[in-house]
Amino acid sequence: AIDWAVAVATGGFAMGSVPVEQGDVLYIDMENGERRIQGRIKRLVPEGDSPPDLSRLDWCTDVLMLNEGFIDALEDWRTSVPAPRLVVIDVLQRIKPVGAKARNSYENDYAIFSELQSWATQNGIAVLALHHTRKGGADDPLEALTGSNGLSAVADTTLVLDRDGNGMTLYVRGRDVEEKATAIPFTAGLWSVQGEA
């Protein structure tokens, strides 16, 4: 996610080879402190290279819950930058309010996150929300997501990063994309696209 955020903010290549359109990025990181964040960004810069211009990357480590003004805060950010392209939420669970007792977990997850999906769609801004998978995996990569299927149902696209004996695979499934499984090795702090898994 940091690799993608830096690539969009600088107009470079995500994962070393995927061209991205430059724009403004908001990275909401509620699990890491500033020192760890800086260290991770430094690992993305090849040794000897100058640090990239990150003026189009806004970072915050504290945020409101989804039902307590989160969308309003996103809208404030969107209108404050010239070309909003990407919002990263690390991690989704930290902004998730408690669901209604009258609904099951699927209904709660769908209802809770549908406003965020609508905001992203209406404004043409990619929202990458990081979420955890269950231990032990599943036959279908989307079944490995913790929580209900409501998360993958409300998302336009779901990506699942999975590790097995063959290495790391990025599974992609969505409304507007072809289903795909890509081998993506992680070497020296950098992800890269190897090819079809």
Coordinates of N, CA and C in Angstrom, one line a residue:
A1 N 0.8 -1.2 0.0 CA 0.0 0.0 0.0 C 0.9 1.3 0.0
I2 N 2.0 1.2 0.8 CA 2.9 2.4 0.8 C 3.5 2.5 -0.6
D3 N 3.9 1.4 -1.2 CA 4.5 1.5 -2.6 C 3.5 2.1 -3.5
W4 N 2.2 1.7 -3.5 CA 1.2 2.3 -4.4 C 1.0 3.8 -4.1
A5 N 1.0 4.1 -2.8 CA 0.8 5.5 -2.4 C 1.9 6.4 -3.0
V6 N 3.1 6.0 -2.8 CA 4.3 6.7 -3.2 C 4.3 6.8 -4.8
A7 N 3.9 5.7 -5.4 CA 3.9 5.7 -6.9 C 2.9 6.7 -7.4
V8 N 1.7 6.8 -6.8 CA 0.7 7.7 -7.3 C 1.1 9.1 -7.0
A9 N 1.6 9.4 -5.8 CA 2.0 10.7 -5.4 C 3.1 11.3 -6.3
T10 N 4.0 10.4 -6.8 CA 5.1 10.8 -7.6 C 4.9 10.6 -9.1
G11 N 3.9 9.9 -9.5 CA 3.6 9.6 -10.9 C 4.6 8.6 -11.4
G12 N 5.0 7.6 -10.6 CA 5.9 6.6 -11.0 C 5.2 5.3 -11.3
F13 N 5.9 4.2 -10.9 CA 5.4 2.9 -11.2 C 5.2 2.1 -9.9
A14 N 4.0 1.6 -9.8 CA 3.7 0.8 -8.6 C 4.3 -0.6 -8.8
M15 N 4.8 -1.2 -7.7 CA 5.4 -2.5 -7.8 C 6.4 -2.6 -8.9
G16 N 7.1 -1.5 -9.2 CA 8.2 -1.5 -10.1 C 7.9 -1.5 -11.6
S17 N 6.6 -1.9 -11.9 CA 6.3 -1.9 -13.4 C 4.9 -1.5 -13.8
V18 N 4.1 -1.2 -12.8 CA 2.7 -0.8 -13.2 C 2.6 0.7 -13.2
P19 N 2.5 1.3 -14.4 CA 2.4 2.8 -14.5 C 1.1 3.3 -13.8
V20 N 1.2 4.4 -13.1 CA 0.1 5.0 -12.4 C 0.0 6.5 -12.8
E21 N -1.2 7.0 -12.8 CA -1.4 8.4 -13.0 C -1.1 9.2 -11.7
Q22 N -0.3 10.3 -11.9 CA 0.1 11.1 -10.7 C -1.1 11.8 -10.1
G23 N -1.2 11.9 -8.8 CA -2.3 12.7 -8.2 C -2.0 12.7 -6.7
D24 N -3.0 13.3 -6.0 CA -2.8 13.5 -4.6 C -3.3 12.2 -3.8
V25 N -2.6 11.9 -2.8 CA -2.9 10.7 -2.0 C -3.0 11.0 -0.5
L26 N -4.0 10.4 0.1 CA -4.2 10.5 1.5 C -4.0 9.1 2.1
Y27 N -3.0 8.9 3.0 CA -2.7 7.6 3.6 C -3.0 7.8 5.1
I28 N -4.0 7.0 5.5 CA -4.5 7.0 6.8 C -3.9 5.7 7.5
D29 N -2.9 5.9 8.4 CA -2.2 4.8 9.0 C -2.4 4.9 10.5
M30 N -3.2 4.0 10.9 CA -3.5 3.9 12.4 C -2.8 2.9 13.1
E31 N -1.8 2.2 12.5 CA -1.1 1.1 13.1 C 0.4 1.4 13.3
N32 N 0.9 2.4 12.6 CA 2.3 2.6 12.6 C 2.7 4.1 13.1
G33 N 3.7 4.2 13.7 CA 4.2 5.6 14.1 C 5.0 6.2 13.0
E34 N 5.3 7.5 13.2 CA 6.0 8.2 12.1 C 7.4 7.6 11.8
R35 N 8.1 7.1 12.7 CA 9.4 6.5 12.5 C 9.3 5.3 11.6
R36 N 8.4 4.4 11.9 CA 8.2 3.2 11.1 C 7.7 3.6 9.7
I37 N 6.8 4.5 9.5 CA 6.4 5.0 8.2 C 7.6 5.5 7.4
Q38 N 8.4 6.4 8.0 CA 9.5 6.9 7.3 C 10.5 5.8 6.9
G39 N 10.7 4.8 7.7 CA 11.6 3.7 7.4 C 11.1 2.9 6.2
R40 N 9.8 2.7 6.2 CA 9.2 1.9 5.1 C 9.3 2.7 3.8
I41 N 9.1 4.0 3.8 CA 9.2 4.8 2.6 C 10.7 4.8 2.1
K42 N 11.6 4.9 3.0 CA 13.0 4.9 2.6 C 13.4 3.6 2.0
R43 N 12.8 2.4 2.4 CA 13.1 1.2 1.7 C 12.7 1.1 0.3
L44 N 11.7 1.9 -0.1 CA 11.2 2.0 -1.5 C 12.2 2.7 -2.4
V45 N 13.1 3.5 -1.8 CA 14.0 4.3 -2.7 C 15.3 3.5 -2.8
P46 N 15.7 3.3 -4.1 CA 17.0 2.6 -4.3 C 18.1 3.3 -3.7
E47 N 19.1 2.5 -3.1 CA 20.2 3.1 -2.4 C 21.0 4.1 -3.4
G48 N 21.3 5.2 -2.9 CA 22.0 6.2 -3.7 C 21.1 7.2 -4.4
D49 N 19.8 6.9 -4.5 CA 18.8 7.8 -5.2 C 18.4 8.9 -4.2
S50 N 18.0 10.0 -4.7 CA 17.5 11.1 -3.8 C 16.1 10.7 -3.4
P51 N 15.6 11.1 -2.2 CA 14.2 10.8 -1.8 C 13.3 11.4 -2.8
P52 N 12.1 10.8 -3.1 CA 11.2 11.3 -4.0 C 10.5 12.5 -3.4
D53 N 9.9 13.4 -4.3 CA 9.1 14.5 -3.8 C 7.7 14.0 -3.4
L54 N 7.5 14.0 -2.1 CA 6.2 13.4 -1.5 C 5.3 14.5 -1.1
S55 N 5.3 15.7 -1.8 CA 4.5 16.8 -1.5 C 3.0 16.5 -1.8
R56 N 2.7 15.5 -2.6 CA 1.3 15.1 -2.9 C 0.8 14.0 -2.1
L57 N 1.6 13.6 -1.1 CA 1.2 12.5 -0.2 C 0.9 13.1 1.2
D58 N -0.4 13.0 1.6 CA -0.8 13.5 2.9 C -0.9 12.2 3.8
W59 N -0.4 12.3 5.0 CA -0.4 11.2 5.9 C -1.1 11.6 7.2
C60 N -1.9 10.7 7.7 CA -2.5 11.0 9.1 C -2.5 9.7 9.8
T61 N -2.4 9.8 11.2 CA -2.3 8.6 12.0 C -3.5 8.5 13.0
D62 N -4.4 9.5 12.9 CA -5.5 9.5 13.8 C -6.7 9.9 12.9
V63 N -7.8 9.2 13.1 CA -9.0 9.5 12.3 C -10.3 9.2 13.0
L64 N -11.4 9.7 12.5 CA -12.7 9.5 13.0 C -13.2 8.1 12.6
M65 N -14.2 7.6 13.3 CA -14.9 6.4 12.9 C -15.8 6.7 11.8
L66 N -16.2 5.7 11.0 CA -17.0 5.9 9.8 C -18.3 6.6 10.1
N67 N -18.9 6.3 11.3 CA -20.2 6.9 11.6 C -20.0 8.2 12.4
E68 N -18.8 8.7 12.5 CA -18.6 9.9 13.3 C -17.9 11.0 12.6
G69 N -18.1 11.1 11.3 CA -17.6 12.2 10.5 C -16.4 11.8 9.5
F70 N -16.2 10.5 9.4 CA -15.1 10.1 8.5 C -15.2 10.5 7.1
I71 N -16.4 10.4 6.5 CA -16.7 10.8 5.1 C -16.6 12.3 5.0
D72 N -17.0 13.0 5.9 CA -16.9 14.5 5.9 C -15.4 14.9 5.9
A73 N -14.6 14.2 6.7 CA -13.2 14.5 6.7 C -12.5 14.1 5.3
L74 N -13.0 13.0 4.7 CA -12.5 12.7 3.4 C -12.9 13.8 2.4
E75 N -14.1 14.3 2.5 CA -14.5 15.3 1.6 C -13.7 16.6 1.8
D76 N -13.4 16.9 3.0 CA -12.5 18.1 3.3 C -11.2 17.9 2.6
W77 N -10.6 16.7 2.7 CA -9.3 16.5 2.0 C -9.5 16.6 0.5
R78 N -10.5 15.9 0.0 CA -10.7 15.9 -1.5 C -10.8 17.3 -2.1
T79 N -11.5 18.2 -1.4 CA -11.6 19.6 -1.9 C -10.4 20.5 -1.6
S80 N -9.5 20.0 -0.8 CA -8.3 20.8 -0.5 C -7.1 20.5 -1.4
V81 N -7.2 19.5 -2.2 CA -6.1 19.1 -3.1 C -6.5 19.2 -4.6
P82 N -5.5 19.5 -5.5 CA -5.9 19.7 -6.9 C -6.3 18.4 -7.6
A83 N -5.8 17.3 -7.3 CA -6.1 16.1 -8.1 C -6.1 14.8 -7.2
P84 N -7.2 14.7 -6.4 CA -7.3 13.5 -5.5 C -7.4 12.2 -6.3
R85 N -6.5 11.2 -6.0 CA -6.5 10.0 -6.8 C -6.7 8.8 -5.9
L86 N -6.1 8.8 -4.7 CA -6.0 7.6 -3.9 C -6.1 7.9 -2.4
V87 N -7.0 7.1 -1.7 CA -7.0 7.1 -0.2 C -6.7 5.7 0.2
V88 N -5.7 5.6 1.1 CA -5.4 4.3 1.7 C -5.8 4.3 3.2
I89 N -6.6 3.3 3.6 CA -7.0 3.1 5.0 C -6.3 1.9 5.6
D90 N -5.4 2.1 6.5 CA -4.6 1.1 7.1 C -4.9 1.1 8.6
V91 N -5.8 0.3 9.1 CA -6.6 -0.8 8.6 C -8.0 -0.4 8.8
L92 N -8.8 -1.2 8.0 CA -10.3 -0.9 7.9 C -11.0 -1.1 9.3
Q93 N -10.5 -2.0 10.0 CA -11.2 -2.3 11.3 C -11.2 -1.1 12.3
R94 N -10.2 -0.3 12.1 CA -10.0 0.9 13.0 C -11.1 2.0 12.8
I95 N -11.8 2.0 11.7 CA -12.8 3.0 11.4 C -14.2 2.4 11.5
K96 N -14.3 1.1 11.7 CA -15.5 0.4 11.6 C -16.3 0.5 13.0
P97 N -17.5 1.1 12.9 CA -18.3 1.2 14.1 C -19.0 -0.1 14.4
V98 N -19.5 -0.2 15.6 CA -20.3 -1.4 16.0 C -21.5 -1.5 15.2
G99 N -21.9 -2.7 14.7 CA -23.1 -2.9 13.9 C -24.3 -2.9 14.8
A100 N -25.5 -2.8 14.1 CA -26.8 -2.9 14.7 C -27.1 -4.3 15.1
K101 N -27.7 -4.5 16.3 CA -28.0 -5.8 16.8 C -29.1 -6.5 16.0
A102 N -30.0 -5.7 15.3 CA -31.1 -6.2 14.6 C -30.6 -6.8 13.2
R103 N -29.4 -6.5 12.8 CA -28.9 -7.0 11.5 C -27.8 -8.1 11.7
N104 N -27.7 -9.0 10.8 CA -26.6 -10.0 10.8 C -25.3 -9.3 10.4
S105 N -24.2 -10.1 10.5 CA -22.9 -9.4 10.2 C -22.7 -9.0 8.8
Y106 N -23.3 -9.8 7.8 CA -23.3 -9.4 6.4 C -24.0 -8.1 6.2
E107 N -25.2 -8.0 6.7 CA -26.0 -6.7 6.6 C -25.3 -5.6 7.2
N108 N -24.7 -5.8 8.4 CA -23.9 -4.7 9.1 C -22.7 -4.3 8.2
D109 N -21.9 -5.2 7.8 CA -20.7 -4.8 7.0 C -21.1 -4.1 5.7
Y110 N -22.1 -4.6 5.0 CA -22.6 -3.9 3.8 C -23.1 -2.5 4.1
A111 N -23.9 -2.4 5.1 CA -24.4 -1.1 5.5 C -23.4 -0.1 5.9
I112 N -22.4 -0.6 6.7 CA -21.4 0.3 7.3 C -20.5 0.8 6.2
F113 N -20.1 0.0 5.2 CA -19.1 0.4 4.3 C -19.7 0.9 3.0
S114 N -21.0 0.8 2.8 CA -21.6 1.3 1.5 C -21.4 2.8 1.3
E115 N -21.5 3.6 2.3 CA -21.3 5.0 2.2 C -19.9 5.4 1.7
L116 N -18.9 4.6 2.2 CA -17.5 4.8 1.7 C -17.4 4.5 0.3
Q117 N -18.0 3.3 -0.1 CA -17.9 2.9 -1.5 C -18.6 3.9 -2.4
S118 N -19.7 4.5 -2.0 CA -20.5 5.5 -2.8 C -19.6 6.8 -2.9
W119 N -19.0 7.2 -1.8 CA -18.1 8.4 -1.9 C -17.0 8.2 -2.9
A120 N -16.4 7.0 -2.9 CA -15.3 6.7 -3.8 C -15.8 6.8 -5.3
T121 N -16.9 6.1 -5.5 CA -17.5 6.0 -6.9 C -17.9 7.4 -7.4
Q122 N -18.6 8.1 -6.6 CA -19.1 9.5 -7.0 C -17.9 10.4 -7.3
N123 N -16.8 10.3 -6.6 CA -15.7 11.2 -6.8 C -14.6 10.7 -7.7
G124 N -14.7 9.4 -8.1 CA -13.7 8.8 -9.0 C -12.3 8.7 -8.3
I125 N -12.4 8.4 -7.0 CA -11.1 8.3 -6.2 C -11.0 6.8 -5.8
A126 N -9.9 6.2 -6.0 CA -9.6 4.9 -5.5 C -9.5 4.9 -4.0
V127 N -10.2 4.0 -3.3 CA -10.0 3.8 -1.8 C -9.5 2.4 -1.6
L128 N -8.3 2.3 -1.1 CA -7.7 1.0 -0.8 C -7.8 0.8 0.7
A129 N -8.6 -0.1 1.1 CA -8.8 -0.3 2.5 C -8.2 -1.6 2.9
L130 N -7.2 -1.6 3.7 CA -6.5 -2.8 4.1 C -7.3 -3.6 5.2
H131 N -7.3 -4.9 5.1 CA -8.1 -5.7 6.0 C -7.3 -7.0 6.2
H132 N -7.6 -7.7 7.3 CA -6.8 -8.9 7.6 C -7.6 -10.2 7.0
T133 N -6.8 -11.2 6.9 CA -7.4 -12.5 6.5 C -7.3 -13.4 7.7
R134 N -8.2 -14.5 7.7 CA -8.2 -15.5 8.7 C -7.0 -16.3 8.7
K135 N -6.5 -16.8 9.8 CA -5.5 -17.8 9.8 C -6.0 -19.1 9.2
G136 N -5.1 -19.8 8.5 CA -5.5 -21.0 7.9 C -6.0 -20.9 6.4
G137 N -6.3 -19.7 6.0 CA -6.8 -19.5 4.6 C -8.1 -20.1 4.3
A138 N -8.3 -20.3 3.0 CA -9.6 -20.9 2.5 C -9.4 -21.4 1.1
D139 N -10.3 -22.2 0.6 CA -10.2 -22.7 -0.8 C -10.4 -21.5 -1.8
D140 N -11.3 -20.6 -1.5 CA -11.5 -19.4 -2.3 C -10.8 -18.2 -1.6
P141 N -9.9 -17.5 -2.2 CA -9.2 -16.4 -1.5 C -10.1 -15.4 -0.8
L142 N -11.3 -15.1 -1.4 CA -12.2 -14.1 -0.8 C -12.8 -14.7 0.5
E143 N -12.9 -16.0 0.6 CA -13.4 -16.6 1.8 C -12.4 -16.4 3.0
A144 N -11.2 -16.0 2.7 CA -10.2 -15.9 3.7 C -10.3 -14.6 4.5
L145 N -11.1 -13.6 3.9 CA -11.2 -12.3 4.6 C -11.9 -12.5 6.0
T146 N -11.4 -11.8 7.0 CA -12.0 -11.9 8.3 C -13.4 -11.1 8.2
G147 N -14.3 -11.5 9.0 CA -15.6 -10.9 9.0 C -16.5 -11.6 8.0
S148 N -17.6 -10.9 7.6 CA -18.6 -11.4 6.7 C -18.2 -11.2 5.2
N149 N -19.0 -11.8 4.3 CA -18.9 -11.6 2.9 C -19.4 -10.2 2.5
G150 N -20.0 -9.5 3.4 CA -20.5 -8.1 3.2 C -19.4 -7.2 2.7
L151 N -18.1 -7.4 3.2 CA -17.0 -6.6 2.8 C -16.7 -6.7 1.3
S152 N -16.6 -8.0 0.9 CA -16.3 -8.2 -0.6 C -17.5 -7.8 -1.4
A153 N -18.7 -7.9 -0.9 CA -19.9 -7.6 -1.7 C -20.0 -6.1 -1.9
V154 N -19.6 -5.3 -1.0 CA -19.7 -3.8 -1.1 C -18.6 -3.3 -1.9
A155 N -17.4 -3.9 -1.9 CA -16.2 -3.4 -2.6 C -16.4 -3.6 -4.1
D156 N -15.9 -2.7 -4.9 CA -15.9 -2.8 -6.3 C -14.9 -3.9 -6.8
T157 N -13.8 -3.9 -6.1 CA -12.7 -4.9 -6.4 C -12.2 -5.3 -5.0
T158 N -11.9 -6.6 -5.0 CA -11.2 -7.2 -3.8 C -9.9 -7.8 -4.2
L159 N -8.9 -7.4 -3.5 CA -7.5 -8.0 -3.7 C -7.2 -8.8 -2.4
V160 N -6.7 -10.0 -2.6 CA -6.2 -10.8 -1.4 C -4.8 -11.2 -1.7
L161 N -3.9 -10.8 -0.7 CA -2.5 -11.2 -0.8 C -2.4 -12.5 0.0
D162 N -1.9 -13.6 -0.6 CA -1.8 -14.9 0.0 C -0.4 -15.5 -0.1
R163 N 0.0 -16.2 0.9 CA 1.3 -16.9 0.8 C 1.0 -18.4 0.9
D164 N 1.7 -19.1 0.1 CA 1.7 -20.6 0.2 C 3.1 -21.1 -0.1
G165 N 3.2 -22.4 -0.3 CA 4.5 -23.0 -0.6 C 5.2 -22.5 -1.9
N166 N 4.4 -21.9 -2.8 CA 4.9 -21.4 -4.1 C 5.3 -19.9 -4.0
G167 N 5.0 -19.2 -2.9 CA 5.4 -17.8 -2.7 C 4.1 -17.0 -2.5
M168 N 4.2 -15.7 -2.8 CA 3.1 -14.7 -2.6 C 2.3 -14.6 -3.9
T169 N 1.0 -14.6 -3.7 CA 0.1 -14.4 -4.8 C -0.9 -13.3 -4.5
L170 N -1.2 -12.4 -5.5 CA -2.2 -11.4 -5.3 C -3.4 -11.8 -6.2
Y171 N -4.5 -12.1 -5.5 CA -5.7 -12.5 -6.2 C -6.6 -11.2 -6.4
V172 N -7.1 -11.0 -7.5 CA -8.0 -9.9 -7.8 C -9.3 -10.3 -8.4
R173 N -10.4 -9.8 -7.8 CA -11.7 -10.1 -8.3 C -12.6 -8.9 -8.1
G174 N -13.4 -8.5 -9.1 CA -14.2 -7.3 -9.0 C -15.2 -7.2 -10.1
R175 N -16.0 -6.1 -10.0 CA -17.0 -5.8 -10.9 C -16.5 -5.4 -12.3
D176 N -15.4 -4.6 -12.3 CA -14.9 -4.1 -13.5 C -13.6 -4.6 -14.0
V177 N -13.1 -5.6 -13.3 CA -11.8 -6.2 -13.7 C -11.9 -7.7 -13.9
E178 N -11.0 -8.2 -14.7 CA -10.9 -9.6 -15.0 C -10.3 -10.3 -13.8
E179 N -10.9 -11.4 -13.4 CA -10.3 -12.2 -12.2 C -8.9 -12.6 -12.6
K180 N -8.0 -12.5 -11.6 CA -6.6 -12.8 -11.9 C -5.9 -13.2 -10.7
A181 N -4.8 -14.0 -10.8 CA -3.9 -14.4 -9.8 C -2.5 -14.1 -10.3
T182 N -1.8 -13.2 -9.6 CA -0.5 -12.8 -10.0 C 0.6 -13.1 -9.0
A183 N 1.7 -13.7 -9.4 CA 2.8 -14.0 -8.5 C 3.5 -12.6 -8.3
I184 N 3.7 -12.3 -7.0 CA 4.4 -11.0 -6.7 C 5.4 -11.3 -5.6
P185 N 6.7 -11.4 -6.0 CA 7.7 -11.6 -4.9 C 8.0 -10.4 -4.2
F186 N 8.5 -10.5 -3.0 CA 8.9 -9.4 -2.1 C 10.4 -9.6 -1.8
T187 N 11.1 -8.7 -2.4 CA 12.6 -8.8 -2.3 C 13.2 -7.4 -1.9
A188 N 14.0 -7.5 -0.8 CA 14.7 -6.3 -0.3 C 13.7 -5.1 0.0
G189 N 12.5 -5.5 0.5 CA 11.6 -4.4 0.9 C 10.7 -3.9 -0.2
L190 N 10.8 -4.6 -1.4 CA 10.0 -4.1 -2.6 C 9.2 -5.2 -3.2
W191 N 8.0 -4.9 -3.6 CA 7.1 -5.9 -4.3 C 7.4 -5.7 -5.8
S192 N 7.2 -6.8 -6.5 CA 7.3 -6.7 -8.0 C 6.4 -7.7 -8.6
V193 N 6.0 -7.4 -9.8 CA 5.1 -8.3 -10.6 C 5.9 -9.3 -11.3
Q194 N 5.7 -10.6 -11.0 CA 6.5 -11.7 -11.7 C 5.7 -12.2 -12.8
G195 N 4.4 -12.3 -12.7 CA 3.6 -12.9 -13.8 C 2.5 -13.6 -13.3
E196 N 1.8 -14.3 -14.1 CA 0.6 -15.1 -13.7 C 1.0 -16.2 -12.7
A197 N 0.2 -16.3 -11.7 CA 0.5 -17.3 -10.7 C 0.0 -18.7 -11.1

